[in-house]
mmCIF file of C-alpha atoms in Angstrom:
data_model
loop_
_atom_site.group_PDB
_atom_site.id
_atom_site.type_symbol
_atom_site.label_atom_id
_atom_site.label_comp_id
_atom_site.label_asym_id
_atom_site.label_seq_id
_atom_site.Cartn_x
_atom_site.Cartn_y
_atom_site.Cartn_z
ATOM 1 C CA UNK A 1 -5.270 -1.946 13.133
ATOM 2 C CA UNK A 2 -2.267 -0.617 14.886
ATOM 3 C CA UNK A 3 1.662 -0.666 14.659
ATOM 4 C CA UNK A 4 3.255 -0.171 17.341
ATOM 5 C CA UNK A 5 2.984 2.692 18.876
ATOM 6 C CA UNK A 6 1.881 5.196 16.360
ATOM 7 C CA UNK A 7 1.897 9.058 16.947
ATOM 8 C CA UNK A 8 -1.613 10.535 16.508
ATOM 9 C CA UNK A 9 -0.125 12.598 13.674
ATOM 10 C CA UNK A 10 -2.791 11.324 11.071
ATOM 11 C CA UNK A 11 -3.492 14.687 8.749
ATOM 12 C CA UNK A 12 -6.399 12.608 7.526
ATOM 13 C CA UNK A 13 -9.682 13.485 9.004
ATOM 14 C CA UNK A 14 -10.924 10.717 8.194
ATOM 15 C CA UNK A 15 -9.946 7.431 5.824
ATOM 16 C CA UNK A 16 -10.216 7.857 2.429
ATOM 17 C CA UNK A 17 -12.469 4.944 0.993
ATOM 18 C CA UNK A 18 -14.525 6.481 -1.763
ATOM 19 C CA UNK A 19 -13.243 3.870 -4.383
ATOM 20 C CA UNK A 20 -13.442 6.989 -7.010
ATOM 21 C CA UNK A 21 -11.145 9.070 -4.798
ATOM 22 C CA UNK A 22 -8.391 5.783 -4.410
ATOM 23 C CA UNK A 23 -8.581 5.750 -8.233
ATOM 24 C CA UNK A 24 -7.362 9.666 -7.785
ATOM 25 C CA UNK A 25 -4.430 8.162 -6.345
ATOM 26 C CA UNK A 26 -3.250 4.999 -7.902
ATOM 27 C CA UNK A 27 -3.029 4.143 -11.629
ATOM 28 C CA UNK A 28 -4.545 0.920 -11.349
ATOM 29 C CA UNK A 29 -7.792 -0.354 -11.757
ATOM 30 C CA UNK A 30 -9.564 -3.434 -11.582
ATOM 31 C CA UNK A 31 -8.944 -6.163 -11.769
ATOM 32 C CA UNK A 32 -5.784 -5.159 -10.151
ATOM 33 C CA UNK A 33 -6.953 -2.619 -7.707
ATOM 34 C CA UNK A 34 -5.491 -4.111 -4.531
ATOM 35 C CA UNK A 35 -5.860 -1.496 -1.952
ATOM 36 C CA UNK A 36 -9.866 -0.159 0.035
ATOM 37 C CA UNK A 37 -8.922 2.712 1.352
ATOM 38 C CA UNK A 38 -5.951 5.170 3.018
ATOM 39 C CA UNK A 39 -6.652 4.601 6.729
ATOM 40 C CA UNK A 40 -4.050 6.678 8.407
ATOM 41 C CA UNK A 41 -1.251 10.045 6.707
ATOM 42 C CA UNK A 42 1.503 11.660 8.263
ATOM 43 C CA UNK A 43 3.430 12.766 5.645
ATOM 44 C CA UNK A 44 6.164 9.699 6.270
ATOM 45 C CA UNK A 45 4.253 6.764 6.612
ATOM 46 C CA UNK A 46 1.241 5.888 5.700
ATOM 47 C CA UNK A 47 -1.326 2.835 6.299
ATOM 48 C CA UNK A 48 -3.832 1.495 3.595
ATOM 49 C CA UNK A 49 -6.596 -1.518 4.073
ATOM 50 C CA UNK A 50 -7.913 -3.990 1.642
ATOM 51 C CA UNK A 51 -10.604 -7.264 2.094
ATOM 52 C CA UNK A 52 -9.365 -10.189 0.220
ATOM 53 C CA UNK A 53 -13.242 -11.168 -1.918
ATOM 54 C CA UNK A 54 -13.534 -14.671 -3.346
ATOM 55 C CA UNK A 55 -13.035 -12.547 -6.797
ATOM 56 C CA UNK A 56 -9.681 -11.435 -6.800
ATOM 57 C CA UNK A 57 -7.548 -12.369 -9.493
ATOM 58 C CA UNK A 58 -4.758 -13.590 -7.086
ATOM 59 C CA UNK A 59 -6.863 -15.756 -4.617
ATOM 60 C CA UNK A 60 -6.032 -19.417 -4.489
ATOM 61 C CA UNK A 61 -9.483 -21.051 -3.403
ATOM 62 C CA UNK A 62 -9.427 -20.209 0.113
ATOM 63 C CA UNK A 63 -5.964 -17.872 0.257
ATOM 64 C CA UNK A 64 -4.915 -14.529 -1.535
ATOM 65 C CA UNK A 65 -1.747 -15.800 -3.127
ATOM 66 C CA UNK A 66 1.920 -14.449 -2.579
ATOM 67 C CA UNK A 67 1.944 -12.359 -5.865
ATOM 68 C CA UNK A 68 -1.213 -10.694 -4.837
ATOM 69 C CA UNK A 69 0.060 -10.159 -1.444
ATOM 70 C CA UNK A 70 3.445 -8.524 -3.339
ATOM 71 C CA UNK A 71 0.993 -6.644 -5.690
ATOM 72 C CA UNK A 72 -1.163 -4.869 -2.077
ATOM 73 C CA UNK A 73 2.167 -4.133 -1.008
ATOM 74 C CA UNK A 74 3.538 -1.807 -3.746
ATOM 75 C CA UNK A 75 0.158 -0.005 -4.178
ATOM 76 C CA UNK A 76 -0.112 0.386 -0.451
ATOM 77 C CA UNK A 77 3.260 2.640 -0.933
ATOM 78 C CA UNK A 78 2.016 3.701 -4.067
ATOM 79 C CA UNK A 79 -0.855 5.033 -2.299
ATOM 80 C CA UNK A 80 1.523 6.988 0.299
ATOM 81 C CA UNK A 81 3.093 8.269 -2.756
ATOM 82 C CA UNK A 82 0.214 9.588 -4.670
ATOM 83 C CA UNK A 83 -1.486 11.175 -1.445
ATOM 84 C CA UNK A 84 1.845 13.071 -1.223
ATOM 85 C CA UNK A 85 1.698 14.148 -4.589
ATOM 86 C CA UNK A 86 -2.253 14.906 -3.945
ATOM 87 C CA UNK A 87 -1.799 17.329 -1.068
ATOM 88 C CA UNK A 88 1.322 19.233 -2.301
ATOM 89 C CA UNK A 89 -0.682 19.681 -5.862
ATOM 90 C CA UNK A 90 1.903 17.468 -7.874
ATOM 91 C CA UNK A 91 0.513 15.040 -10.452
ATOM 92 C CA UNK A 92 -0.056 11.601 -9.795
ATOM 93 C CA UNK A 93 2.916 9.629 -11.790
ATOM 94 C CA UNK A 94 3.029 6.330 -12.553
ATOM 95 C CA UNK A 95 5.726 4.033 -11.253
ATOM 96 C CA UNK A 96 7.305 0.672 -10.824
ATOM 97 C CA UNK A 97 9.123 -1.296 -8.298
ATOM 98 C CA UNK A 98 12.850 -1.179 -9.450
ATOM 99 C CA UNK A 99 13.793 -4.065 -6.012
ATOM 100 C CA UNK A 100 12.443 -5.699 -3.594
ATOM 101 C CA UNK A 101 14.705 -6.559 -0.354
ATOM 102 C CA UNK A 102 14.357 -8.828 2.482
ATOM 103 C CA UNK A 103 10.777 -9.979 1.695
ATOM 104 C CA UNK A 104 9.573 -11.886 4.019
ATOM 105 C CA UNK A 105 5.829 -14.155 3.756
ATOM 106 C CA UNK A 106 4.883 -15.540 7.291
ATOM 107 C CA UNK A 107 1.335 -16.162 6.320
ATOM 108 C CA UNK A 108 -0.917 -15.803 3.804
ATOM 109 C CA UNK A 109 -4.421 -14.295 4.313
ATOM 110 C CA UNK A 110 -7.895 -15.694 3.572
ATOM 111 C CA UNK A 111 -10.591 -14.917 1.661
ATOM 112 C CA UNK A 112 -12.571 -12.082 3.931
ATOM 113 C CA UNK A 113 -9.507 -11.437 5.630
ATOM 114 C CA UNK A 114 -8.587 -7.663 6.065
ATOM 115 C CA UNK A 115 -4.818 -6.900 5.355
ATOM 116 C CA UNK A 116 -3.384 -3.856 6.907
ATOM 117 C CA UNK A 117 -0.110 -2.484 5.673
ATOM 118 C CA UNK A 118 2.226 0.455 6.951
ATOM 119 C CA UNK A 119 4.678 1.980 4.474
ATOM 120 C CA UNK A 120 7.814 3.703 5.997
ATOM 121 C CA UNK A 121 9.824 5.644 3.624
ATOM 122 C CA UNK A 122 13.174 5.640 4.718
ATOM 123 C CA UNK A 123 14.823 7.464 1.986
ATOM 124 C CA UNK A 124 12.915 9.411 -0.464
ATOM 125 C CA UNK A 125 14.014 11.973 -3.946
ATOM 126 C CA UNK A 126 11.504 13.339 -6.174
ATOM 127 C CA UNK A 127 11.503 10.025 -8.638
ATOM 128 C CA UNK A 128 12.167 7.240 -6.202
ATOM 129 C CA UNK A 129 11.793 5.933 -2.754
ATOM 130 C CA UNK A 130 13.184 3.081 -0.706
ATOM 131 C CA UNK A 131 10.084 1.799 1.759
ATOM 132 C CA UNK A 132 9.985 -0.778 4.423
ATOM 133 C CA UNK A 133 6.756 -2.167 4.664
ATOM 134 C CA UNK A 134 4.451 -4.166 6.859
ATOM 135 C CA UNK A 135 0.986 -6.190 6.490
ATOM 136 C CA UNK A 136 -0.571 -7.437 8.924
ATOM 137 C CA UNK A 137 -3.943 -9.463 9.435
ATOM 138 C CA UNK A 138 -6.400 -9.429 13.175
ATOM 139 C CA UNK A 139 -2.582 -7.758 14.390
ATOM 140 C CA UNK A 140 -0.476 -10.440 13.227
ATOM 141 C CA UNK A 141 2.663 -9.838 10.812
ATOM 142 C CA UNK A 142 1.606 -11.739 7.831
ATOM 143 C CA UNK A 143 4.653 -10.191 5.588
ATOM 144 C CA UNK A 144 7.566 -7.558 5.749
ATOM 145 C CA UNK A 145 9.264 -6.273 2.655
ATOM 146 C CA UNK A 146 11.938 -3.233 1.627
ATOM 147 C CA UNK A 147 10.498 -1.812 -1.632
ATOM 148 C CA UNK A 148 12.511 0.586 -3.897
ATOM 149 C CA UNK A 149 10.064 2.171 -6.106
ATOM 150 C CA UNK A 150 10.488 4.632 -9.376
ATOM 151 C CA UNK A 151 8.435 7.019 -10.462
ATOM 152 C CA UNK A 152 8.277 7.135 -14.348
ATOM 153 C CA UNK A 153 9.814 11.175 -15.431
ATOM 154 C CA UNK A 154 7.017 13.300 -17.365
ATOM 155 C CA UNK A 155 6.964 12.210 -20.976
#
């Protein structure tokens, strides 16, 4: 899957789709796991993959529904986020979307689909991040979204 026209600055040698190492790097679990793997890394952007199965929580019958679509969305950043942390030897935080701009649903995806999303961070501090994302199915825009997210301060 492809955006654009994306540098070849991926720092990942190749994706990261051991589910055990995407656990590393999100706190959720299933059933609200909503991301397969960290496809591409440059430090600013990030893209993640995930299969829509029959047995997700948010599919509709036949479609993955707009809160699960939402849901893919902020973990795909939160990915980007965590990797960060990964590689610089920070821990993994927690966090929570504090707004969501502009969203935008075109489509929704169907079961067996493969969703694709790129996170941008446009602005970014230790504890939060605005992100403009985009997922896409077989290269079409399904849904576009600005996502400021929070990470929760050590305890």
């Amino acid at each position: 899957m492809t955006f654009g026209k994306m540098p070849n600055n991926n720092v990942l040698k190749k994706p990261i789709t051991d589910k055990e190492a995407i656990k590393q790097l999100l706190p959720h679990r299933k059933p609200m796991l909503m991301v397969d793997g960290l496809v591409y890394f440059d430090g600013e952007k990030a893209v993640s993959n995930f299969t829509v199965a029959i047995s997700n929580i948010f599919v509709d019958k036949t479609h993955f529904s707009e809160p699960g679509l939402v849901e893919h969305m902020a973990q795909s950043a939160a990915l980007l986020t965590g990797y960060r942390h990964k590689i610089q030897n920070l821990p993994v935080k927690d966090g929570f979307i504090a707004s969501i701009k502009n969203l935008k649903i075109e489509r929704l995806p169907k079961v067996n689909d493969v969703i694709a999303t790129e996170v941008k961070i446009a602005y970014g501090l230790p504890t939060m991040s605005i992100v403009h994302i985009t997922s896409k199915t077989d290269e079409i825009d399904i849904a576009s979204a600005e996502m400021t997210l929070v990470l929760r301060e050590n305890e």
